[in-house]
Coordinates of C-alpha atoms (C1' of nucleotides) in Angstrom, one line a residue:
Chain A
X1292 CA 13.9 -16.0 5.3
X1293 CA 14.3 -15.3 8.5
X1294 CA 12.8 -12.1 9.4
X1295 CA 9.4 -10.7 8.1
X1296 CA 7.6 -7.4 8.6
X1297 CA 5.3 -7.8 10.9
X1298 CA 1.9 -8.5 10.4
X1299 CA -0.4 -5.8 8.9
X1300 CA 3.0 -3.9 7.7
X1301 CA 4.4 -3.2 4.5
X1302 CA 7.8 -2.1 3.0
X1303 CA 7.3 0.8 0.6
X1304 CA 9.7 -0.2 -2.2
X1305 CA 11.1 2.2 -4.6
X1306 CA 8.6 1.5 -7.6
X1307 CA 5.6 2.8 -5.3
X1308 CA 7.7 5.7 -4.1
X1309 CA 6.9 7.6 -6.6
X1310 CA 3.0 7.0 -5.9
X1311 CA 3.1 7.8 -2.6
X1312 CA 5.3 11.1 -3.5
X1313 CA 2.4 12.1 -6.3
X1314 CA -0.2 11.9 -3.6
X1315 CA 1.8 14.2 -1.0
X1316 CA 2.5 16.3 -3.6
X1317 CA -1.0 16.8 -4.3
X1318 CA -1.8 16.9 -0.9
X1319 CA 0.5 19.7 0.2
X1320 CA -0.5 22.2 -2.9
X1321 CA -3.9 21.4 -2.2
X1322 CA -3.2 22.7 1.8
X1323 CA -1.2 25.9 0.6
X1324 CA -3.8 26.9 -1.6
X1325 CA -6.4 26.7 1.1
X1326 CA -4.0 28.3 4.1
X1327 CA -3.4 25.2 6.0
X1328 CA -0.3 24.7 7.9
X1329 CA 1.7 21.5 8.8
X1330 CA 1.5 20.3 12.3
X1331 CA 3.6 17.3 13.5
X1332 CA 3.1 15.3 16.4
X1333 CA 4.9 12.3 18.3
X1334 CA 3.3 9.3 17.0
X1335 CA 2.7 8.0 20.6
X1336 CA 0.8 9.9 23.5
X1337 CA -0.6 9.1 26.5
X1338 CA -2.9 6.2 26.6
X1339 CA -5.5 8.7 28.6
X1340 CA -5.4 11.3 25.7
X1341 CA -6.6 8.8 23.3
X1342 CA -9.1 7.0 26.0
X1343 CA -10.6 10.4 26.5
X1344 CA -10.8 11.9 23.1
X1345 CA -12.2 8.9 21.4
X1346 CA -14.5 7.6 24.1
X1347 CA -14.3 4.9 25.9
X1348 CA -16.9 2.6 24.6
X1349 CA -15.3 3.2 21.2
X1350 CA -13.8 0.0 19.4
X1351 CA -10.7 1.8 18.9
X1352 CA -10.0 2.3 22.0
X1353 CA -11.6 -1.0 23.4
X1354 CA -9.4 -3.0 20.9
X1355 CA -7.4 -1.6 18.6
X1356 CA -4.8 0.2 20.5
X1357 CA -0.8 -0.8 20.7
X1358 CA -0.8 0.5 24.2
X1359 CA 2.1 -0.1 26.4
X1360 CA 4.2 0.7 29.1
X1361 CA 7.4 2.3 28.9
X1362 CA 10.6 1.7 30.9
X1363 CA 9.5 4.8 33.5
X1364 CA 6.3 3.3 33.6
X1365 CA 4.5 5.5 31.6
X1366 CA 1.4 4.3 30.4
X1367 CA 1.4 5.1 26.4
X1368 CA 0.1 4.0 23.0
X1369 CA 0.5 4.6 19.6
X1370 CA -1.9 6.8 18.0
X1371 CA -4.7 5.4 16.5
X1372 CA -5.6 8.5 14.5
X1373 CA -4.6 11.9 14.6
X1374 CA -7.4 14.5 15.5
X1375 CA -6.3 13.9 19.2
X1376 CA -2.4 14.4 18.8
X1377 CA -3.5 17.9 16.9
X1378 CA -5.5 19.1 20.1
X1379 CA -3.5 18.1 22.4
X1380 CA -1.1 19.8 21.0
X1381 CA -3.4 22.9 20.2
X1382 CA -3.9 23.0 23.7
X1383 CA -0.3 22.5 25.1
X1384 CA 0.9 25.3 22.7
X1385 CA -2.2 27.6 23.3
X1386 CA -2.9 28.2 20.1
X1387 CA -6.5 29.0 21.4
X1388 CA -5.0 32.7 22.0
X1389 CA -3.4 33.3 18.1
X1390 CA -6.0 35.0 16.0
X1391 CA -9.0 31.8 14.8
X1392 CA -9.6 29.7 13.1
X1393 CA -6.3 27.8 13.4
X1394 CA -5.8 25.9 10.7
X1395 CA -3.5 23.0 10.2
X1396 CA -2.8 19.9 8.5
X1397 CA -0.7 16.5 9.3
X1398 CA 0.5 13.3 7.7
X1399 CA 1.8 10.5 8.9
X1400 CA 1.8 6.8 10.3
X1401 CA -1.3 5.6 12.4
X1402 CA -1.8 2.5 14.4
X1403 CA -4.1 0.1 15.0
X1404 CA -4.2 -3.5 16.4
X1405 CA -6.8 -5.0 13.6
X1406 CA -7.2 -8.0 11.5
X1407 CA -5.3 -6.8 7.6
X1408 CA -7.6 -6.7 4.8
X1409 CA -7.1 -5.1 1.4
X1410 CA -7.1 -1.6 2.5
X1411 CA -6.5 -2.1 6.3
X1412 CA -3.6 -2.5 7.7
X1413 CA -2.1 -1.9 11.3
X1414 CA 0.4 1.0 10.7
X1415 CA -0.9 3.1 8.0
X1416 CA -0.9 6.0 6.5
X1417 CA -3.5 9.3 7.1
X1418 CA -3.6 13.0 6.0
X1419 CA -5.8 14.8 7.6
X1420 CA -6.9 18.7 8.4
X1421 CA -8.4 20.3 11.0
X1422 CA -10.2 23.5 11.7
X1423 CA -10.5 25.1 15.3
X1424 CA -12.0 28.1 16.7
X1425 CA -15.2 28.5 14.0
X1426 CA -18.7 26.9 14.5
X1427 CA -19.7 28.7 11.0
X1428 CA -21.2 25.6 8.5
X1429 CA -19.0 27.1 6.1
X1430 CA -16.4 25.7 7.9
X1431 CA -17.3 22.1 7.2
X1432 CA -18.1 23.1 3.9
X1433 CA -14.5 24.4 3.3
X1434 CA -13.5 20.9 4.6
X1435 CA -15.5 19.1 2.6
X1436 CA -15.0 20.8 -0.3
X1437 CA -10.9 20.6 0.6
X1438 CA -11.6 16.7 0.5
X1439 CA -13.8 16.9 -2.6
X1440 CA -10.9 18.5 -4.5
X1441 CA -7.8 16.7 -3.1
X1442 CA -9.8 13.5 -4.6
X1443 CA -10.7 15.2 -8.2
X1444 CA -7.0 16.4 -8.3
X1445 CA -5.8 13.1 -8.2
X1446 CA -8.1 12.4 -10.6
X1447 CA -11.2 10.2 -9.2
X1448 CA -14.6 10.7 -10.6
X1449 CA -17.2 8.7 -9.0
X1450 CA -16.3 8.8 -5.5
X1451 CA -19.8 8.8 -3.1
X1452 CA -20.1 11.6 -0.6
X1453 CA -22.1 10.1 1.9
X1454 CA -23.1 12.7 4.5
X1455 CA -25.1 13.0 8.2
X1456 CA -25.8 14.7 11.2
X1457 CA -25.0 13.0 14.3
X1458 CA -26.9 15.9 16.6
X1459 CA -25.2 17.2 19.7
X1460 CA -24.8 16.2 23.5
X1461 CA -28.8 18.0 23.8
X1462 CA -30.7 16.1 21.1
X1463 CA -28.6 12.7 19.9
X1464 CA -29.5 11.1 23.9
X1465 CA -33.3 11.3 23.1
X1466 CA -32.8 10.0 19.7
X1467 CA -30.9 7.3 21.1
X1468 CA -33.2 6.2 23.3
X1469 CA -35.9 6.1 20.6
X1470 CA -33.7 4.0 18.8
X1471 CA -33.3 1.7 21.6
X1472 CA -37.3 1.2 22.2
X1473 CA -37.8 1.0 18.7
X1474 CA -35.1 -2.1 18.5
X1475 CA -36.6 -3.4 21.5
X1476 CA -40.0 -3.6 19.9
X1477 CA -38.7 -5.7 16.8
X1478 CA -35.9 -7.6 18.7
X1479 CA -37.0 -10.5 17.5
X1480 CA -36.4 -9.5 13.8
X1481 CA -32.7 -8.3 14.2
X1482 CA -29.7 -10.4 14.4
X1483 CA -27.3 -11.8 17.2
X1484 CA -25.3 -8.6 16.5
X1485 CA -28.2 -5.9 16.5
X1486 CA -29.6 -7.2 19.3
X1487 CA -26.4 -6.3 21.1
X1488 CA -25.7 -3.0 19.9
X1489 CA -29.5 -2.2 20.8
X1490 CA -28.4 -2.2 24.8
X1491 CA -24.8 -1.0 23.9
X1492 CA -24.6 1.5 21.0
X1493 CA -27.6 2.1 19.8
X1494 CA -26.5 4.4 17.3
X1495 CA -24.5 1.4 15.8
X1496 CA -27.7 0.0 14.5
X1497 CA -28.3 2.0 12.0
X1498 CA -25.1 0.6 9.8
X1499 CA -25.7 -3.3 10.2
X1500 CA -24.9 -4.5 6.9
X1501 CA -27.3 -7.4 7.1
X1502 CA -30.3 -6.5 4.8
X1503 CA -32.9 -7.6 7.3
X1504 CA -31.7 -5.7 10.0
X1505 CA -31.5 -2.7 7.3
X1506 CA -35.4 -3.0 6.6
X1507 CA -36.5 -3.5 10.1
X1508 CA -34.4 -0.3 11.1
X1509 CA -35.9 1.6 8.0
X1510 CA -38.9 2.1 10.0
X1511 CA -37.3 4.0 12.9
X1512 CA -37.5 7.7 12.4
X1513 CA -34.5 9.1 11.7
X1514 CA -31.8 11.9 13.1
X1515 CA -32.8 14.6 11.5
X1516 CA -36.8 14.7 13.5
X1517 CA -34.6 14.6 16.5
X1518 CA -32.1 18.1 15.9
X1519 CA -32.4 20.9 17.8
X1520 CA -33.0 23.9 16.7
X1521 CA -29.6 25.0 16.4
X1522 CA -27.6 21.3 15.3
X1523 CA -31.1 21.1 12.3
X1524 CA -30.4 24.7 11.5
X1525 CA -26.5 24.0 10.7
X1526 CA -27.1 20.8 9.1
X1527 CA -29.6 22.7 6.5
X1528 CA -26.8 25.6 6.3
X1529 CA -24.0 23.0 5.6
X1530 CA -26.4 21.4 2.7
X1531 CA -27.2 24.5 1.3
X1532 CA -23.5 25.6 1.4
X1533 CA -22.9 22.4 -0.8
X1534 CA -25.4 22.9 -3.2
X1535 CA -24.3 26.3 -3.5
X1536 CA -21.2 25.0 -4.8
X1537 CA -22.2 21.8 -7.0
X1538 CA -20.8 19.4 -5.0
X1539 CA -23.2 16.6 -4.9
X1540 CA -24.0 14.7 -1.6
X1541 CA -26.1 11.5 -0.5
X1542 CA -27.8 12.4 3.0
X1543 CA -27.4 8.7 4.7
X1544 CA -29.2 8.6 8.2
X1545 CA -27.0 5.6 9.1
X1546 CA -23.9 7.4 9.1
X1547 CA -22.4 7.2 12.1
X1548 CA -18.9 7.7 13.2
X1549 CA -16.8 5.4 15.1
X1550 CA -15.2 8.0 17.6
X1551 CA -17.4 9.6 20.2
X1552 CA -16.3 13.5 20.0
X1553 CA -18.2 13.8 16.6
X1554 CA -21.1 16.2 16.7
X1555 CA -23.1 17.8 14.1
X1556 CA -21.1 17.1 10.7
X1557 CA -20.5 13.7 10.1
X1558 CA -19.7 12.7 6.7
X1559 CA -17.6 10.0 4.5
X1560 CA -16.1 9.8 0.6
X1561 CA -16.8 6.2 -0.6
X1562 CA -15.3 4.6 -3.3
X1563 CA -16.9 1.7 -5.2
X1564 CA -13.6 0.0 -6.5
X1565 CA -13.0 -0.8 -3.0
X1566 CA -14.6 -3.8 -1.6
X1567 CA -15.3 -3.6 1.9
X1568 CA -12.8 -1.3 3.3
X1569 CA -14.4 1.2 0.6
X1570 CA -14.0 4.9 2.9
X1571 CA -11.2 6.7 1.2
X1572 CA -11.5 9.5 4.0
X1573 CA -14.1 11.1 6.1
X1574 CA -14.3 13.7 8.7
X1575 CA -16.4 15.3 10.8
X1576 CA -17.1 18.3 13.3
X1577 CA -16.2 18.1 17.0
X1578 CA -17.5 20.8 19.3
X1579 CA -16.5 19.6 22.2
X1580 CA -13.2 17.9 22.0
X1581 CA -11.1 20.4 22.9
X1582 CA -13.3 21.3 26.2
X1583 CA -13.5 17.6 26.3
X1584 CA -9.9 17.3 26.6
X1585 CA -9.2 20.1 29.3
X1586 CA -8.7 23.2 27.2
X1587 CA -11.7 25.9 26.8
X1588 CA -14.6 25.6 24.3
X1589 CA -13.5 25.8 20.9
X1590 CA -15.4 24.1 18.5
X1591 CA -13.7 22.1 16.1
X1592 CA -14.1 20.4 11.8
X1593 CA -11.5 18.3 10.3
X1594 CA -11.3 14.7 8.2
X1595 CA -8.6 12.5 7.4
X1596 CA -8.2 10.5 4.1
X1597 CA -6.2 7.0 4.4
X1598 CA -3.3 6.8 1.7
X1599 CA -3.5 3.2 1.1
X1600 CA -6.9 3.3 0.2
X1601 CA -6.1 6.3 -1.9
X1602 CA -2.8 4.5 -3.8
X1603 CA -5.4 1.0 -4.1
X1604 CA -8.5 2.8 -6.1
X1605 CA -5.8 4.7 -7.8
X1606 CA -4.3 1.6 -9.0
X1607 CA -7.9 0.2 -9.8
X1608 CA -8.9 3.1 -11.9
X1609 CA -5.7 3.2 -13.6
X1610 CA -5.1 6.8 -12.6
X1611 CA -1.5 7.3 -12.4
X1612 CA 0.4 9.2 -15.0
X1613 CA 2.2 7.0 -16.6
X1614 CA 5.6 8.5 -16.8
X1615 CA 8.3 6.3 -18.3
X1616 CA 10.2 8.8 -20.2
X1617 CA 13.6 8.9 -20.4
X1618 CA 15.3 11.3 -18.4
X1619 CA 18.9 12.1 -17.0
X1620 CA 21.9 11.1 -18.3
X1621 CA 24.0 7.9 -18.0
X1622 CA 28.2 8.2 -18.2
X1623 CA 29.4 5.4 -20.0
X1624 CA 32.6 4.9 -19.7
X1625 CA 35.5 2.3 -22.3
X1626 CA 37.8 1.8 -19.8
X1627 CA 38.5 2.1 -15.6
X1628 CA 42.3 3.9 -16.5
X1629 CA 39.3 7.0 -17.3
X1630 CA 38.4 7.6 -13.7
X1631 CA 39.7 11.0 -13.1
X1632 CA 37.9 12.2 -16.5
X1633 CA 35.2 10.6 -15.6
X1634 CA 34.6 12.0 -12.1
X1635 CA 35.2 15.8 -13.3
X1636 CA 32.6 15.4 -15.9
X1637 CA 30.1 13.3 -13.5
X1638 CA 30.2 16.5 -10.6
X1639 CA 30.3 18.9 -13.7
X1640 CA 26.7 17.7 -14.7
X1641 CA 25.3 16.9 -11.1
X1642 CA 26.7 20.1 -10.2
X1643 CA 24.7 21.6 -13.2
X1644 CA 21.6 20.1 -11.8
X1645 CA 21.0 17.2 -13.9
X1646 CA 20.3 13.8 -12.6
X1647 CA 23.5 11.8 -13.3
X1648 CA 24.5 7.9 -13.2
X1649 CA 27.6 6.1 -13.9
X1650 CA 28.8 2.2 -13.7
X1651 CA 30.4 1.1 -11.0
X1652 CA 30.7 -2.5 -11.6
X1653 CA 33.6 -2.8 -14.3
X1654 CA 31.1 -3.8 -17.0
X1655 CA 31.6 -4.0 -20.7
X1656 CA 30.4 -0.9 -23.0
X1657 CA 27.8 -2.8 -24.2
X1658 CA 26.3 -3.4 -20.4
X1659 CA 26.7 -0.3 -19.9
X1660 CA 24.7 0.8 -22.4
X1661 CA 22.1 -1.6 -22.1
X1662 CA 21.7 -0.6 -18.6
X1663 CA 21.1 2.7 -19.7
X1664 CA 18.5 1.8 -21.5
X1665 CA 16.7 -0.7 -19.7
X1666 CA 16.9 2.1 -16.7
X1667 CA 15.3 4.7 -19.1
X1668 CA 18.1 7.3 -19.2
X1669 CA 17.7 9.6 -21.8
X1670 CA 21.1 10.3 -22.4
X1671 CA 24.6 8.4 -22.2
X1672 CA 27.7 9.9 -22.7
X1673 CA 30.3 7.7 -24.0
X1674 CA 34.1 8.2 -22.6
X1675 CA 36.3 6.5 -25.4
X1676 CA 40.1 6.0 -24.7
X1677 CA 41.2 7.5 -27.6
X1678 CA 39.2 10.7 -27.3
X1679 CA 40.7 11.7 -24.1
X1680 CA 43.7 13.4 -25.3
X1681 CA 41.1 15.2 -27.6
X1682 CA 39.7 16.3 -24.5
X1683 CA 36.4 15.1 -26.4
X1684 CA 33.1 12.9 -25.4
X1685 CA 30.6 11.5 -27.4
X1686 CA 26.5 11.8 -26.2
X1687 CA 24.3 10.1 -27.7
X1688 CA 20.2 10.8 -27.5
X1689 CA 18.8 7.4 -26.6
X1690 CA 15.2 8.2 -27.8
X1691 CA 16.5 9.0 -31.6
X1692 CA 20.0 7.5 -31.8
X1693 CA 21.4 10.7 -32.3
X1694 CA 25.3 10.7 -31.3
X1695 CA 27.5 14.1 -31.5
X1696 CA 31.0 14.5 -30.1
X1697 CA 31.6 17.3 -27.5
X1698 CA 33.6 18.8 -25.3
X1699 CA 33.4 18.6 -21.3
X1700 CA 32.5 22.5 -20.7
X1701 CA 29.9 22.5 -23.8
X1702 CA 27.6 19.5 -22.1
X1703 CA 25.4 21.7 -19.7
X1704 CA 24.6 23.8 -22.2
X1705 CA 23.8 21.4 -24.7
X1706 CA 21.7 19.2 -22.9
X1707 CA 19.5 22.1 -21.2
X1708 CA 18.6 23.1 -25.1
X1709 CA 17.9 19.6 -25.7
X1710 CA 16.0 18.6 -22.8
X1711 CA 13.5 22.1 -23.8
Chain B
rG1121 C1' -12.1 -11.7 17.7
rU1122 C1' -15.3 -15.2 13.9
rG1123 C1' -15.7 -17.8 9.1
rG1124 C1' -14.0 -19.1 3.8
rG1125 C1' -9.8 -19.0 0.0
rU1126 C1' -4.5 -19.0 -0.9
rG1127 C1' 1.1 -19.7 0.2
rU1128 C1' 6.2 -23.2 -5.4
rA1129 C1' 12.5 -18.8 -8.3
rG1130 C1' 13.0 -11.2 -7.5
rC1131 C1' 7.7 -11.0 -10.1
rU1132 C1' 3.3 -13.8 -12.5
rC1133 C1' 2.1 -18.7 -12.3
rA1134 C1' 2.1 -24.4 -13.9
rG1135 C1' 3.0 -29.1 -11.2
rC1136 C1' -0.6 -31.3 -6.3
rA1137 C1' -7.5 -34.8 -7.1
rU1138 C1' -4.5 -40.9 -9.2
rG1139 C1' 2.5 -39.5 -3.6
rG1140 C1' 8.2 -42.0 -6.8
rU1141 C1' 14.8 -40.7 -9.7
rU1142 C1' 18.6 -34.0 -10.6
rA1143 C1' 11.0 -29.1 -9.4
rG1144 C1' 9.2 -26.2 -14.5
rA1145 C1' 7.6 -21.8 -17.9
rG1146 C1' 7.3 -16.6 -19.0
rC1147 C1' 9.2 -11.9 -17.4
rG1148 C1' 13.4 -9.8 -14.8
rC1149 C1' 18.8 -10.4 -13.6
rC1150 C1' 24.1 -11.8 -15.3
rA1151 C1' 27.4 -13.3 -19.4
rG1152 C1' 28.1 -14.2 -24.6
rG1153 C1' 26.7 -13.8 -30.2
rU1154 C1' 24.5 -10.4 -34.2
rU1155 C1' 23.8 -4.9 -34.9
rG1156 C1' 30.4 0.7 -34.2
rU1157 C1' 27.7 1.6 -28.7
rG1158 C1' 21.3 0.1 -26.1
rG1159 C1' 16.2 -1.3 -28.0
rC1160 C1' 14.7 -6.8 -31.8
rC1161 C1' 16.5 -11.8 -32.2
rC1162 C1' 19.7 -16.2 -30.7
rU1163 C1' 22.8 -19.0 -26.9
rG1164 C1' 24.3 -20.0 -22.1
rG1165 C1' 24.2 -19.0 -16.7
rA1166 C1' 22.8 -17.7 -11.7
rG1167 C1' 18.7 -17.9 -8.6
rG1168 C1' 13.8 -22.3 -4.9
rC1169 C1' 15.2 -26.4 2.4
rC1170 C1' 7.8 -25.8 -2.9
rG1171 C1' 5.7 -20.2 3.9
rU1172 C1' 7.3 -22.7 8.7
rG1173 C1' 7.0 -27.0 12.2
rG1174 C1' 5.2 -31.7 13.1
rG1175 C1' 2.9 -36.4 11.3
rU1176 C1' 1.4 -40.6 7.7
rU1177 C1' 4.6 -43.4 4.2
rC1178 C1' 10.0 -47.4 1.9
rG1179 C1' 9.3 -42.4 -0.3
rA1180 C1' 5.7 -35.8 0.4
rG1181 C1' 5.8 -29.7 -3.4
rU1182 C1' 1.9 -33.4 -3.8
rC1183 C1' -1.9 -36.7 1.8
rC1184 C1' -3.1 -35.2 7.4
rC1185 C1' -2.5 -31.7 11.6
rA1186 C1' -0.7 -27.3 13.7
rU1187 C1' 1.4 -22.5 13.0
rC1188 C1' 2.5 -18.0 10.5
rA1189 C1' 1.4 -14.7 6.5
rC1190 C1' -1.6 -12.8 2.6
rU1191 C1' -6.6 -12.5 0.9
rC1192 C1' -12.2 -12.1 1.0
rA1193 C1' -16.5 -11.6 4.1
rC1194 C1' -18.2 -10.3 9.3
rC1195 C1' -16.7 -6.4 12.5
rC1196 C1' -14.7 -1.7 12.3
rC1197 C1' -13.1 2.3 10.0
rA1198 C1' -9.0 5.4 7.0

RNA sequence: GUGGGUGUAGCUCAGCAUGGUUAGAGCGCCAGGUUGUGGCCCUGGAGGCCGUGGGUUCGAGUCCCAUCACUCACCCCA
């Protein structure tokens, strides 16, 4: 074999099609029904876009970007998520001046330079929605609750909704700092990695899986005595909102994002079928992208679910439909001298709607029929040399065995009562 | 980027610790037989440079090294 996909990409062959269809399809009703409108952007920006939006010290844009340079010298990548695309976008368009919130929603391929797992791979898949012009808590709760439902209409039960606040540009500094003293004064406890983050990210601390490092750092006060005023009083608002409509939530005060324009709202869907890579989506608010990013100050809310992840605890929980009945109908045909028949009645019935298939490799009835079968078609028509002068085919019902003898112009009609 | 496991037909795997003539099974695919014309059963066939490249050896799918890919954990997140 001499070519391979590359590393950390996948062929999507026709037996998981219909997966990945069942989950758009999902998806899209899910944004109609809550006014969300499709946005699509290039799937490579400007490196800066991405530098800026996600932060700098972020490890996405420290070392997961395909960045490169075009042949104008351009200095590009390809996106790594798609929050940034959306505002940029927002921004270029001036959407800020159509009536707010702006609503909208994406899907498509993302990109990031990382070492595959189960559940993480380099180009993959996210569908996220975004929310611009409202600060209102009800506005993450409509987000969250959007995510809550896309997951229970595909039929997951016991996914985790793991939920924070991550404070604002006024109150997160001081907490950070706290955090830093507090790691300084137990240094000795934490491992190689925690002692790192302590000078660099601070806030990273509080997600070290090692269990150690997760006792020490129990001890540290958390967020929520650091909020202001306003960032505590939209936090409580958000919770309340949730209670207020049964959806149940685990308040984790180590739940910290990986992108820097995150404030307030943080929050994540966990699945325990996963392994490691166990975040089926999460999402956040982000007040100050927009402003961040050269446009005015809109505040922002929006998440993003990865479809691999999705399709994987799917498949672990056994949750697709499964839908092997026969459908559509196969021409079988006794002889090649039939062709001209054969073609009129083939367009007659795709014409009619109907989802139509017919050999074209010279093979015996018998094949033929076999085919059908092993192919799940729920009807095959059988072209017989004698009947054509009659002007007559026979269709037989694979499912019972049934066979009647009919005429070209009576099919349609026949199968469309059958099929009810 | 770090560490562990794996890599044999389209798919799922056996064979490898004790190297030895044409590398196996099931499923799938193709053809044929028996059912008028599928499903069950029977027969036959196609399909593998044993991930790739080196090395050890008279001889390597089997041993050694490297490399690539997958996988699990770290990391990070979706």
């Amino acid at each position: 074999m001499a070519f391979k996909a590359p590393r950390g990409t996948r062929d999507m062959l026709p037996l998981e099609s219909d997966k990945w269809n069942f989950v758009e399809r999902k998806f899209r009703e899910l944004c109609y029904n809550y006014n969300f409108a499709e946005i699509r952007t290039p799937v490579f920006e400007e490196t800066e876009l991405f530098v800026r939006s996600a932060g700098e010290e972020s490890d996405v844009v420290k070392k997961e970007m395909y960045i490169f340079k075009d042949r104008g010298g351009r200095e590009l990548a390809l996106r790594p998520e798609g929050t940034a695309g959306v505002v940029r976008a927002y921004l270029e368009h001036s959407l800020h001046n159509n009536a707010q919130p702006v609503k909208l929603f994406y899907y498509g391929p993302m990109f990031r330079y990382d070492r595959p797992q189960a559940g993480r791979q380099r180009q993959f898949y996210q569908m996220g929605i975004e929310i611009f012009g409202t600060k209102d808590p009800a506005s993450d709760v409509e987000v969250i609750k959007f995510t809550a439902d896309f997951f229970s209409k595909l039929g997951f039960k016991d996914l985790k909704l793991h939920i924070n606040s991550v404070g604002c540009p006024e109150c997160r500094p001081l907490f950070q700092k706290d955090l830093e003293e507090f790691a300084r004064t137990k240094i000795s406890l934490l491992c190689g990695d925690c002692r790192k983050r302590a000078l660099n990210n601070p806030l990273r601390l509080l997600d070290c899986k090692n269990d150690s490092c997760r006792e020490v750092m129990k001890d540290s006060s958390p967020i929520n005595a650091y909020l202001c005023s306003s960032c505590g009083t939209h936090f409580e608002d958000v919770l309340k909102l949730l209670k207020a409509l049964n959806i149940s939530f685990y308040v984790d005060s180590g739940l910290v994002r990986g992108l820097d324009y995150y404030t307030n709202t943080a929050f994540e869907f966990l699945s325990c079928q996963l392994g490691s890579q166990n975040a089926l989506g999460g999402g956040g608010r982000y007040d100050n992208l927009v402003e961040h990013c050269g446009g005015p100050q809109v505040p922002g809310v929006g998440m993003a679910v990865g479809v691999e992840r999705i399709l994987l605890a799917l498949e672990k929980e056994e949750l697709f439909p499964v839908k092997d009945q026969p459908e559509g109908v196969f021409l079988a045909v006794e002889s090649t001298d039939l062709w001209e028949e054969r073609f009129n009645l083939l367009y007659l019935l795709r014409d009619n709607d109907f989802r139509v298939e017919t050999d074209y490799l010279n093979r015996s009835l018998k094949a033929q029929m076999k085919f059908a079968n092993r192919n799940s078609f729920r009807f095959v028509i059988i072209m017989g040399v004698e009947d054509k002068s009659k002007g007559i085919v026979k269709l037989r019902d694979m499912v019972n065995g049934e066979q009647v003898e009919l005429s070209f112009e009576k099919i349609p009609a026949f199968l469309r009562k059958k099929i009810e």
